[in-house]
């Protein structure tokens, strides 16, 4: 099976390579494409160690075209990645090429730390929502790498053992809650919970439930918080209820053992997560009993869509080499490598087939969600500042220490103050 | 002999604590000729440069930044005492100060433990004493991050070793690392465990330095083991104990890596358990660097005050033989 992918992607890659060569010559943007004999040493910063094999494969492929550009990977775990990047940004030592995400992009772009993408990148190759995410003051500064929406992975073995029906398309919050509770009740003796999902950031769960309830995190113009909207509060309440009745482990339980560990060790039945978990789940001991369902429907169907992008440091001493690599990272060939290795769902349009085929469960779910009901990831100029407010206060709401609406009102106040300061 | 010198080293390790250790007389430079001074300066220069560049300059710079508003990448903008005014009204400051004090208290409890273990390890005729010493010292040289990973597994509320053992006797253990106050206790326990090795080595060296004749003489006078401990070991060891306690307080005030790695960033109790350095880190990370610098200054002042206090108090209880 895998061999077929390899052969197929290799031939597609060869075609893509030819195509890019000819188009480069034809549209006269050859000035932007660095000479293949260019010699340089550049660094590539990213955070996901599970994607490292794919990134290194991409580097190897890139070196076939540019044999004299030596690329060193700098892998920093996500929890420290942006702390380190900020220090590097302050001291003009950013990696030449590095991953950036939605919450951090505007901060770096507004401080002139990123180089605009070259003409070799055609925005039409990527989803519009992602181009918008990485555009600042009308200029695009990063090339979309992948995109993720969130869906529910479930462990069929646990559902079978608890005698609960598998989720189906179009299911609702109530059904989700009922199934989770039923699993927790049936398998309590084994310490198995119905669901365990990440609550230390919004993307896995609470941004989605806020949207599903009809609420919003930040207004479209980016100036007001949506936390005090009654619908947003309903989205948060849904999660607090799951924890309160034992459908989910407590916040302590989710902190002592991370949600992905609950799931891959067969201790939770359902796991809200994005495409980025695919590689980990493929390598997990429960790989044979995993199923995938779309997010359940609240007032409406919704998921946040987010994607990483590859950026080039404006202060790079090897700008031409860095941009040549950035262009390659944005190419269909690199997208297909990522997809084929199951690393991430590539952003390059129509390149996701290999990704969908990389797992025995139906990854098409993620793509359908993106097409049908995805909402942009909430971000502003200094997203990290109000993310800290969320992280500081939401645990009180989820754990039931304080009423959800009180916490939500406090978050809204503080977030509005921060947003006002950004104007 | 060596133990008498230790308090001076404590002074060096804590550049913030300036009081001169007792017994040090000011050097008489007048005896030195110009050429000698030049050479002395030449030899001191490399170390001096390092200290200035990596210790003194950052302290001065940090103190300056604490009076500015300093974002993620923007230039520092002077805003006077604004950070300090906000800080004094920030409940997180008082909570993290309290947490830090409690943690330092825990670490200080580790000193009597180290003292007891050290005297046991130095009993004449004890077999394999070097093996024990190595075993006790190992945690100190291991990476706090690695140690934390192991203790996280032990403390895990749902699947941890501790709670499993407790369940055998019918007790449902708490989520050690994510329950208010309990988490601080758990961090303190690990802190004691790590520090034990260091304290043990210092105190053991001190005990070895006590002349055996004193024990022989006291034995002739009929003193028993316990009496000897209080009449000879404890007083003669007091300079070592003093050194250990100064170091413990300084280490305690710098609590960060252990807490960060043990509790994890998604811990719902992190705000209630954070230390002063963690508070610094949290604001630094959120791009609020001027505020973070102000927290740094407060930590520095507190360490200075407590070290000064200890140097004052030592006159009452430390015996220099």
XYZ file of C-alpha atoms in Angstrom:
744
model
C 0.000 0.000 0.000
C 2.666 2.423 1.126
C 4.768 1.618 -1.909
C 1.965 2.679 -4.185
C 1.796 6.031 -2.424
C 5.493 6.453 -2.758
C 5.488 5.675 -6.450
C 2.441 7.817 -7.083
C 3.731 10.781 -5.171
C 7.158 10.491 -6.745
C 5.693 10.708 -10.227
C 3.377 13.545 -9.247
C 6.354 15.274 -7.689
C 8.374 14.910 -10.865
C 5.536 16.423 -12.878
C 5.194 19.245 -10.360
C 8.888 19.910 -10.568
C 8.742 20.116 -14.347
C 5.688 22.301 -14.181
C 7.295 24.708 -11.744
C 10.398 24.915 -13.917
C 8.457 25.813 -17.007
C 6.169 28.263 -15.251
C 9.179 29.913 -13.671
C 10.614 30.534 -17.117
C 7.356 31.494 -18.742
C 5.993 34.137 -16.398
C 9.274 35.906 -16.167
C 9.499 35.795 -12.372
C 12.813 34.023 -12.675
C 14.485 36.815 -10.711
C 12.801 35.576 -7.566
C 13.987 32.047 -7.970
C 17.470 31.641 -6.614
C 20.203 30.090 -8.690
C 20.432 26.328 -8.105
C 24.142 26.617 -7.438
C 23.507 28.953 -4.499
C 25.641 27.959 -1.559
C 24.514 28.768 1.992
C 23.836 27.417 5.456
C 20.416 28.174 6.852
C 18.371 27.044 9.828
C 14.762 25.847 9.912
C 12.873 26.265 13.176
C 9.758 24.266 14.024
C 8.166 22.645 17.061
C 6.541 19.348 16.231
C 9.016 16.501 16.691
C 6.521 14.031 15.236
C 6.708 15.941 11.949
C 10.486 15.962 11.935
C 10.882 12.938 9.609
C 8.636 14.614 7.037
C 10.462 17.936 7.381
C 13.794 16.203 6.906
C 12.498 14.377 3.854
C 11.446 17.731 2.421
C 14.899 19.137 3.127
C 16.481 16.142 1.367
C 14.231 16.639 -1.664
C 15.019 20.355 -1.683
C 18.728 19.542 -1.675
C 18.352 17.636 -4.916
C 17.524 20.939 -6.517
C 19.821 23.093 -4.375
C 22.640 20.768 -3.329
C 24.731 23.531 -1.759
C 22.180 24.891 0.674
C 22.700 23.171 3.989
C 19.656 23.259 6.248
C 19.837 22.604 9.978
C 16.642 21.815 11.872
C 15.973 23.559 15.170
C 13.238 21.655 16.963
C 11.814 23.336 20.075
C 8.789 21.865 21.883
C 5.682 23.983 21.387
C 5.438 25.102 25.032
C 8.742 26.950 24.703
C 8.811 27.610 20.989
C 7.394 31.099 21.010
C 9.256 32.139 24.132
C 12.456 31.193 22.382
C 11.363 32.770 19.115
C 10.594 36.033 20.868
C 14.061 36.107 22.389
C 15.554 35.288 19.022
C 13.459 38.006 17.428
C 14.672 40.567 19.980
C 18.307 39.667 19.390
C 18.187 39.328 15.588
C 18.955 35.605 15.741
C 15.730 34.177 14.327
C 16.055 30.956 12.340
C 16.213 31.814 8.635
C 13.006 29.921 7.955
C 10.549 28.988 10.694
C 7.001 27.911 11.494
C 4.599 30.591 12.598
C 0.985 30.305 13.705
C -2.094 32.516 13.640
C -1.964 33.828 17.225
C 1.644 34.955 16.840
C 1.784 36.066 13.228
C 0.598 39.660 13.536
C 3.058 40.354 16.329
C 6.002 39.335 14.176
C 4.709 40.926 10.987
C 3.943 44.241 12.694
C 7.474 44.345 14.097
C 9.002 43.926 10.624
C 10.574 40.609 11.520
C 9.209 38.744 8.513
C 10.133 39.018 4.846
C 7.197 39.224 2.410
C 6.726 36.102 0.308
C 8.232 36.150 -3.174
C 6.331 36.250 -6.454
C 7.073 32.557 -6.912
C 4.283 31.915 -4.416
C 0.826 31.996 -5.950
C -1.770 32.648 -3.222
C -4.389 30.932 -5.356
C -2.738 27.616 -4.463
C -3.872 27.859 -0.838
C -7.199 28.262 0.971
C -8.208 31.896 1.173
C -8.793 31.817 4.950
C -5.140 30.913 5.432
C -3.809 33.587 3.085
C -5.879 36.100 5.033
C -4.504 34.810 8.325
C -0.964 35.527 7.140
C -1.596 38.868 5.471
C -0.733 42.042 7.333
C -1.384 45.526 5.926
C -2.175 44.038 2.545
C 1.053 42.089 2.229
C 1.402 38.315 2.632
C 4.317 37.361 4.895
C 4.141 33.597 5.210
C 3.293 30.602 3.056
C 0.554 28.319 4.416
C 2.012 24.941 5.318
C -0.952 22.914 6.450
C -4.376 23.397 7.879
C -6.319 21.800 10.620
C -9.882 21.611 11.655
C -11.057 19.735 14.731
C -13.058 16.521 14.852
C -13.790 13.737 17.319
C -11.564 10.672 17.337
C -13.209 7.775 19.142
C -12.021 4.414 20.367
C -14.343 1.726 18.978
C -13.139 -0.868 21.479
C -14.290 1.318 24.352
C -17.652 2.015 22.705
C -18.134 -1.732 22.180
C -17.190 -2.581 25.742
C -19.563 0.052 27.127
C -22.319 -0.998 24.713
C -22.631 2.482 23.232
C -23.382 3.165 19.550
C -20.644 4.833 17.490
C -21.126 8.515 16.655
C -22.795 9.268 13.337
C -22.649 12.244 11.028
C -24.946 15.063 12.081
C -24.908 14.086 15.751
C -25.687 16.664 18.406
C -24.263 17.986 21.668
C -26.866 15.985 23.569
C -25.869 12.766 21.855
C -22.204 13.488 22.500
C -22.872 14.148 26.171
C -25.099 11.090 26.565
C -22.526 8.790 24.979
C -19.697 10.235 27.054
C -21.679 9.851 30.259
C -22.716 6.307 29.364
C -19.088 5.284 28.805
C -17.904 6.921 32.024
C -20.684 5.179 33.967
C -20.231 1.768 32.365
C -16.455 1.629 32.636
C -15.856 3.600 35.828
C -14.298 0.556 37.484
C -11.541 0.547 34.864
C -10.942 4.267 35.236
C -12.162 4.957 31.706
C -13.871 8.252 30.893
C -16.208 9.084 28.024
C -14.167 12.000 26.752
C -10.936 13.833 27.525
C -9.893 16.834 25.473
C -7.437 19.680 25.755
C -8.613 22.734 27.666
C -5.316 24.569 28.003
C -5.919 26.364 24.730
C -9.089 27.023 22.817
C -8.488 25.308 19.526
C -9.175 21.728 20.605
C -12.412 22.370 22.367
C -13.777 25.601 23.757
C -13.363 27.842 20.687
C -15.383 25.205 18.846
C -18.138 24.923 21.425
C -18.372 28.725 21.652
C -18.889 28.862 17.884
C -21.266 25.900 17.904
C -23.408 27.627 20.505
C -23.644 30.597 18.117
C -21.181 32.735 20.048
C -17.803 34.203 19.109
C -14.408 34.729 20.716
C -13.454 38.007 19.088
C -15.494 40.284 16.837
C -14.695 40.216 13.143
C -13.078 43.659 13.286
C -10.929 42.386 16.161
C -11.896 45.084 18.661
C -14.332 43.426 21.084
C -14.383 40.223 23.062
C -17.244 37.808 22.582
C -16.856 36.145 25.966
C -19.762 37.960 27.601
C -22.159 36.955 24.818
C -24.758 34.582 26.339
C -24.201 32.149 23.465
C -20.469 32.067 24.084
C -21.211 31.365 27.730
C -23.446 28.463 26.701
C -20.485 27.036 24.765
C -18.311 27.152 27.875
C -21.079 25.782 30.062
C -21.296 22.699 27.849
C -17.710 21.812 28.816
C -18.208 22.607 32.496
C -21.197 20.238 32.466
C -19.125 17.412 30.968
C -16.607 17.737 33.781
C -19.240 18.225 36.490
C -21.029 14.932 35.820
C -17.882 12.883 35.267
C -18.200 12.464 31.506
C -14.689 13.897 31.385
C -11.827 13.703 33.881
C -11.479 16.756 36.117
C -9.126 19.553 35.141
C -6.617 18.008 37.525
C -6.952 14.698 35.753
C -6.446 16.408 32.397
C -3.356 18.122 33.725
C -1.748 15.131 35.422
C -2.300 13.056 32.296
C -2.598 14.941 29.018
C -5.695 14.296 26.863
C -3.694 12.579 24.115
C -2.290 10.172 26.713
C -5.762 9.442 28.068
C -6.854 8.538 24.582
C -3.912 6.547 23.216
C -3.741 4.517 26.412
C -7.342 3.461 26.026
C -8.565 5.417 29.037
C -10.941 7.783 27.262
C -13.538 7.060 24.623
C -13.543 10.329 22.650
C -10.887 12.914 21.903
C -11.488 16.301 20.292
C -8.395 17.150 18.346
C -7.124 18.385 15.035
C -5.358 16.930 12.046
C -2.020 17.443 13.777
C -2.727 14.422 16.010
C -2.942 12.100 13.041
C 0.723 11.042 13.036
C 0.669 10.345 16.762
C -2.516 8.295 16.538
C -1.156 6.284 13.615
C 1.760 5.259 15.832
C -0.381 4.591 18.906
C -1.198 1.164 20.348
C -4.930 1.676 19.700
C -4.476 2.458 15.994
C -6.732 -0.456 14.978
C -9.779 0.662 16.906
C -9.867 4.382 16.112
C -12.813 5.973 14.328
C -13.341 9.598 13.349
C -16.540 11.631 13.490
C -17.253 15.305 12.789
C -17.776 17.622 15.742
C -21.265 17.351 17.239
C -23.734 20.087 16.412
C -24.835 22.682 18.955
C -27.019 25.556 17.780
C -25.071 25.160 14.553
C -22.169 23.143 13.152
C -18.811 24.810 13.567
C -15.078 24.275 13.872
C -12.182 26.684 13.974
C -9.802 26.402 11.083
C -6.170 27.173 11.581
C -2.997 26.453 9.710
C 0.679 26.929 10.227
C 2.829 28.783 7.774
C 6.481 28.942 6.861
C 8.000 32.367 7.309
C 11.387 33.831 6.445
C 13.129 36.153 8.880
C 13.535 39.587 7.329
C 16.965 39.799 8.941
C 18.193 36.519 7.455
C 21.768 36.764 6.245
C 20.997 34.220 3.532
C 17.739 35.703 2.353
C 17.917 34.253 -1.153
C 18.539 30.722 0.110
C 15.894 31.080 2.819
C 13.332 32.246 0.287
C 14.249 29.469 -2.117
C 13.546 27.017 0.700
C 10.324 28.817 1.639
C 9.198 28.571 -1.974
C 9.949 24.879 -1.969
C 8.067 24.390 1.302
C 5.095 26.050 -0.357
C 5.314 23.820 -3.407
C 2.951 21.025 -4.286
C 5.826 18.570 -4.039
C 6.531 19.457 -0.396
C 2.799 19.372 0.304
C 2.596 15.862 -1.113
C 5.543 14.696 0.996
C 3.834 15.959 4.149
C 0.608 14.333 3.133
C 2.079 11.033 2.149
C 4.014 10.747 5.411
C 0.857 11.543 7.360
C 2.606 14.472 9.042
C -0.022 17.101 8.442
C -2.862 17.992 6.171
C -1.163 20.147 3.539
C -2.497 23.576 2.699
C -1.701 23.309 -1.016
C -5.036 22.946 -2.816
C -5.925 19.499 -4.108
C -2.853 17.932 -2.505
C -4.685 16.302 0.387
C -5.509 12.947 -1.219
C -2.401 11.274 0.116
C -3.091 12.671 3.545
C -6.608 11.276 3.523
C -5.264 7.892 2.496
C -2.594 7.938 5.205
C -4.921 6.651 7.917
C -7.444 3.841 8.159
C -10.051 6.259 9.569
C -11.958 8.717 7.411
C -9.812 11.859 7.328
C -12.170 13.325 4.730
C -14.179 14.460 7.765
C -11.619 17.222 8.411
C -11.779 18.462 4.828
C -15.557 18.444 4.716
C -15.653 20.470 7.908
C -13.221 22.962 6.406
C -15.418 23.323 3.331
C -18.749 23.441 5.071
C -18.591 25.100 8.474
C -15.156 26.388 9.402
C -14.520 29.702 11.188
C -11.215 31.579 11.232
C -8.984 31.156 14.263
C -9.425 34.134 16.629
C -6.373 36.378 16.628
C -5.370 39.997 17.077
C -2.158 41.986 17.216
C -0.995 40.524 20.516
C -3.106 37.402 20.881
C -0.774 35.912 23.489
C -1.727 38.613 25.954
C -5.428 37.733 26.066
C -4.687 34.027 25.667
C -3.026 34.375 29.071
C -6.261 35.830 30.444
C -8.189 32.843 29.068
C -5.707 30.380 30.528
C -5.669 32.102 33.895
C -9.418 32.338 34.338
C -11.133 29.554 32.412
C -9.992 26.758 34.756
C -12.229 28.313 37.440
C -15.191 28.062 35.083
C -14.523 24.537 33.862
C -13.828 23.156 37.317
C -16.996 24.687 38.741
C -15.161 26.851 41.279
C -16.984 29.898 39.964
C -20.121 30.300 37.841
C -19.275 30.239 34.129
C -20.969 33.582 33.419
C -18.926 35.377 36.114
C -15.684 34.086 34.706
C -16.763 34.879 31.150
C -17.635 38.452 32.132
C -14.242 38.915 33.755
C -12.449 37.552 30.691
C -14.460 39.872 28.448
C -13.510 42.909 30.566
C -9.817 42.137 30.582
C -9.746 41.127 26.941
C -11.541 44.306 25.871
C -8.982 46.367 27.767
C -6.141 44.573 25.972
C -7.819 44.938 22.578
C -8.410 48.643 23.215
C -4.687 49.014 23.892
C -3.876 47.480 20.532
C -5.752 50.122 18.569
C 39.487 24.995 59.046
C 37.847 24.768 55.684
C 34.458 25.047 57.226
C 35.367 28.405 58.666
C 35.939 29.760 55.214
C 32.611 28.685 53.839
C 30.542 31.667 54.786
C 32.824 33.753 52.605
C 32.006 31.587 49.656
C 28.374 32.039 50.412
C 28.989 35.722 50.049
C 30.515 35.176 46.626
C 27.748 32.892 45.429
C 25.279 35.583 46.343
C 26.551 38.754 44.761
C 23.465 40.469 46.055
C 24.549 40.003 49.632
C 27.262 42.468 50.299
C 27.987 42.287 54.037
C 31.545 41.293 54.694
C 31.814 37.978 56.484
C 33.256 38.361 59.942
C 36.924 38.087 60.426
C 37.947 39.398 57.040
C 40.294 42.294 57.432
C 40.562 44.854 54.645
C 43.605 44.269 52.438
C 46.367 46.825 52.666
C 46.954 47.900 49.071
C 49.693 50.309 50.095
C 52.109 47.399 50.402
C 51.738 46.681 46.665
C 53.895 48.381 44.108
C 52.385 49.771 40.899
C 53.711 46.900 38.764
C 52.219 44.291 41.049
C 48.869 46.030 40.924
C 49.015 45.985 37.143
C 49.681 42.272 37.083
C 46.964 41.626 39.629
C 44.522 43.557 37.482
C 45.655 41.593 34.436
C 44.947 38.261 36.090
C 41.656 39.344 37.569
C 40.415 40.914 34.352
C 39.015 37.800 32.603
C 36.909 36.807 35.587
C 36.002 40.391 36.318
C 34.819 40.922 32.745
C 32.674 37.810 32.969
C 31.098 38.941 36.214
C 30.430 42.416 34.882
C 28.995 41.270 31.557
C 26.948 38.328 32.805
C 26.017 39.393 36.347
C 26.347 43.078 37.068
C 25.260 44.544 33.739
C 22.091 42.397 33.539
C 21.201 43.435 37.090
C 21.583 47.120 36.227
C 19.800 46.693 32.910
C 16.961 44.751 34.518
C 16.566 47.419 37.182
C 16.294 50.033 34.417
C 13.796 47.956 32.412
C 11.603 47.590 35.482
C 10.824 51.300 35.118
C 9.769 50.926 31.495
C 6.957 49.488 29.456
C 8.646 46.945 27.280
C 6.610 44.796 24.877
C 7.505 41.736 22.855
C 9.802 43.487 20.370
C 9.148 47.155 20.911
C 11.717 49.448 22.478
C 11.514 50.089 26.183
C 9.496 53.208 26.998
C 10.230 54.873 30.328
C 7.106 54.905 32.473
C 8.477 55.495 35.962
C 7.114 53.462 38.838
C 4.007 52.354 36.912
C 5.041 48.686 36.995
C 5.635 48.785 40.729
C 2.324 50.482 41.427
C 0.502 47.849 39.374
C 2.561 45.094 40.935
C 1.707 46.101 44.483
C -1.978 45.824 43.590
C -1.529 42.478 41.840
C -2.853 39.631 43.998
C -0.606 37.280 42.046
C 2.470 38.984 43.516
C 1.395 38.376 47.099
C 0.285 34.848 46.348
C 3.515 33.935 44.625
C 5.512 35.561 47.420
C 3.630 33.468 49.962
C 4.190 30.347 47.876
C 7.890 31.110 47.608
C 8.168 31.593 51.385
C 6.391 28.295 51.991
C 8.711 26.548 49.568
C 11.785 28.058 51.240
C 10.337 26.870 54.552
C 10.074 23.357 53.157
C 13.657 23.446 51.960
C 14.853 24.644 55.365
C 13.129 21.631 56.927
C 15.478 19.587 54.763
C 18.525 20.831 56.711
C 17.811 18.942 59.970
C 17.085 15.879 57.845
C 20.411 16.273 56.074
C 22.098 16.772 59.449
C 20.719 13.529 60.832
C 21.625 11.585 57.690
C 25.086 13.157 57.631
C 25.835 12.158 61.220
C 24.602 8.628 60.510
C 26.766 8.393 57.396
C 29.820 9.556 59.319
C 29.568 7.079 62.143
C 32.927 5.416 62.461
C 32.991 1.916 60.988
C 29.987 2.373 58.702
C 30.332 0.092 55.686
C 29.694 1.289 52.109
C 29.500 4.903 53.251
C 30.711 6.088 49.849
C 27.941 4.162 48.137
C 25.344 5.859 50.333
C 26.901 9.240 49.743
C 26.797 8.747 45.970
C 23.222 7.554 46.127
C 22.133 10.607 48.114
C 24.062 12.962 45.859
C 22.733 11.612 42.555
C 19.455 13.578 42.512
C 21.440 16.789 42.903
C 23.424 16.254 39.717
C 20.450 14.996 37.691
C 18.569 17.500 35.534
C 15.575 18.945 37.414
C 13.551 18.493 34.227
C 14.356 14.785 34.092
C 13.657 14.347 37.792
C 10.362 16.125 37.348
C 9.273 13.709 34.650
C 9.784 10.814 37.053
C 7.997 12.547 39.916
C 5.106 13.518 37.652
C 4.501 9.836 37.063
C 4.745 9.096 40.776
C 2.380 11.944 41.688
C -0.136 11.326 38.880
C -3.580 11.483 40.465
C -5.237 8.772 38.391
C -2.441 6.368 37.572
C 0.412 7.379 39.897
C 2.461 5.134 42.157
C 1.655 7.146 45.300
C -2.065 6.904 44.864
C -1.812 3.245 43.937
C 0.001 2.517 47.202
C -2.532 4.614 49.100
C -5.373 2.738 47.420
C -3.979 -0.510 48.812
C -4.793 0.748 52.287
C -8.110 2.152 51.153
C -7.198 5.820 50.792
C -8.188 7.795 47.713
C -5.168 10.056 47.208
C -5.520 13.579 45.827
C -4.244 14.882 42.520
C -0.944 15.760 44.126
C 0.212 18.225 41.518
C -3.058 19.915 40.713
C -4.776 20.475 44.063
C -4.365 23.810 45.788
C -1.745 23.772 48.609
C -1.147 20.037 48.107
C 0.736 20.841 44.902
C 3.029 23.206 46.774
C 3.694 20.482 49.316
C 4.511 17.986 46.575
C 6.919 20.431 44.938
C 8.476 21.108 48.355
C 9.005 17.398 48.978
C 10.819 16.960 45.688
C 12.827 20.101 46.468
C 13.968 18.627 49.786
C 14.843 15.368 48.094
C 16.995 17.116 45.463
C 18.737 19.404 47.963
C 19.495 16.573 50.379
C 22.535 15.425 48.399
C 24.156 18.862 48.342
C 23.476 19.580 52.020
C 24.763 16.149 52.910
C 28.096 16.646 51.201
C 28.692 20.015 52.875
C 27.653 18.778 56.313
C 29.640 15.544 55.954
C 32.745 17.528 55.120
C 32.101 19.640 58.187
C 31.728 16.598 60.408
C 34.939 15.097 59.030
C 36.684 18.329 59.983
C 35.820 17.971 63.666
C 38.907 16.681 65.529
C 38.281 13.132 66.827
C 40.076 14.008 70.072
C 37.083 16.050 71.098
C 34.858 12.994 70.950
C 37.477 10.919 72.761
C 37.823 13.517 75.488
C 34.082 13.843 75.912
C 33.706 10.072 75.961
C 36.204 9.956 78.829
C 34.001 12.489 80.606
C 31.103 10.101 80.087
C 29.187 11.842 77.276
C 26.860 9.608 75.267
C 26.172 9.787 71.519
C 23.260 12.167 71.778
C 25.068 14.423 74.224
C 28.102 14.466 71.948
C 25.893 15.441 69.038
C 24.511 18.481 70.814
C 27.658 19.486 72.681
C 30.272 18.904 69.986
C 28.880 18.115 66.523
C 26.211 20.789 66.390
C 28.278 23.779 67.586
C 31.341 22.856 65.578
C 29.200 22.246 62.544
C 27.364 25.552 62.862
C 29.449 27.332 60.184
C 28.567 24.576 57.701
C 24.928 24.688 58.724
C 24.972 28.438 58.284
C 26.408 28.095 54.791
C 23.839 25.465 53.874
C 20.970 27.584 55.134
C 22.137 30.660 53.209
C 22.383 28.601 50.045
C 19.017 26.970 50.704
C 17.232 30.289 51.014
C 18.811 31.580 47.814
C 17.989 28.391 45.896
C 14.479 28.443 47.302
C 13.849 31.969 46.075
C 14.926 30.918 42.615
C 12.371 28.118 42.357
C 11.319 27.794 38.759
C 12.456 24.848 36.648
C 11.266 22.226 39.113
C 7.872 23.871 39.477
C 7.500 24.449 35.739
C 8.425 20.907 34.772
C 6.508 19.236 37.603
C 3.245 21.087 37.195
C 3.105 21.644 33.465
C 1.602 24.637 31.716
C -1.924 23.284 31.522
C -2.172 22.825 35.269
C -5.321 24.499 36.660
C -3.500 25.242 39.919
C -0.402 26.796 38.414
C -1.479 30.327 39.364
C -2.084 29.349 42.963
C 1.199 27.508 43.220
C 3.505 29.699 41.174
C 6.694 31.106 42.592
C 8.049 34.616 42.148
C 10.336 33.505 39.338
C 7.366 31.846 37.665
C 5.489 35.136 37.890
C 8.452 36.769 36.170
C 8.382 34.089 33.492
C 4.634 34.315 32.903
C 4.815 38.041 32.231
C 7.973 37.720 30.202
C 6.273 35.136 28.034
C 3.142 37.205 27.590
C 5.255 40.024 26.159
C 4.970 42.191 29.265
C 8.676 42.455 29.901
C 8.886 45.680 31.902
C 6.486 44.218 34.439
C 8.515 41.015 34.479
C 11.672 43.021 35.155
C 9.965 44.629 38.158
C 9.215 41.157 39.528
C 12.906 40.346 39.031
C 13.928 43.375 41.086
C 11.601 42.318 43.891
C 13.122 38.836 43.934
C 16.581 40.369 44.109
C 15.639 42.638 46.993
C 14.018 39.777 48.909
C 17.054 37.530 48.484
C 19.256 40.426 49.604
C 17.156 41.095 52.702
C 17.012 37.468 53.768
C 20.708 36.878 53.221
C 21.604 40.034 55.117
C 19.294 38.948 57.909
C 20.980 35.581 58.117
C 24.405 37.149 58.269
C 23.211 39.349 61.126
C 21.623 36.496 63.010
C 24.580 34.158 62.597
C 26.475 36.077 65.264
C 24.039 34.644 67.774
C 24.447 30.988 66.890
C 27.413 30.245 64.655
C 30.576 29.153 66.468
C 33.842 29.705 64.669
C 36.368 27.347 66.169
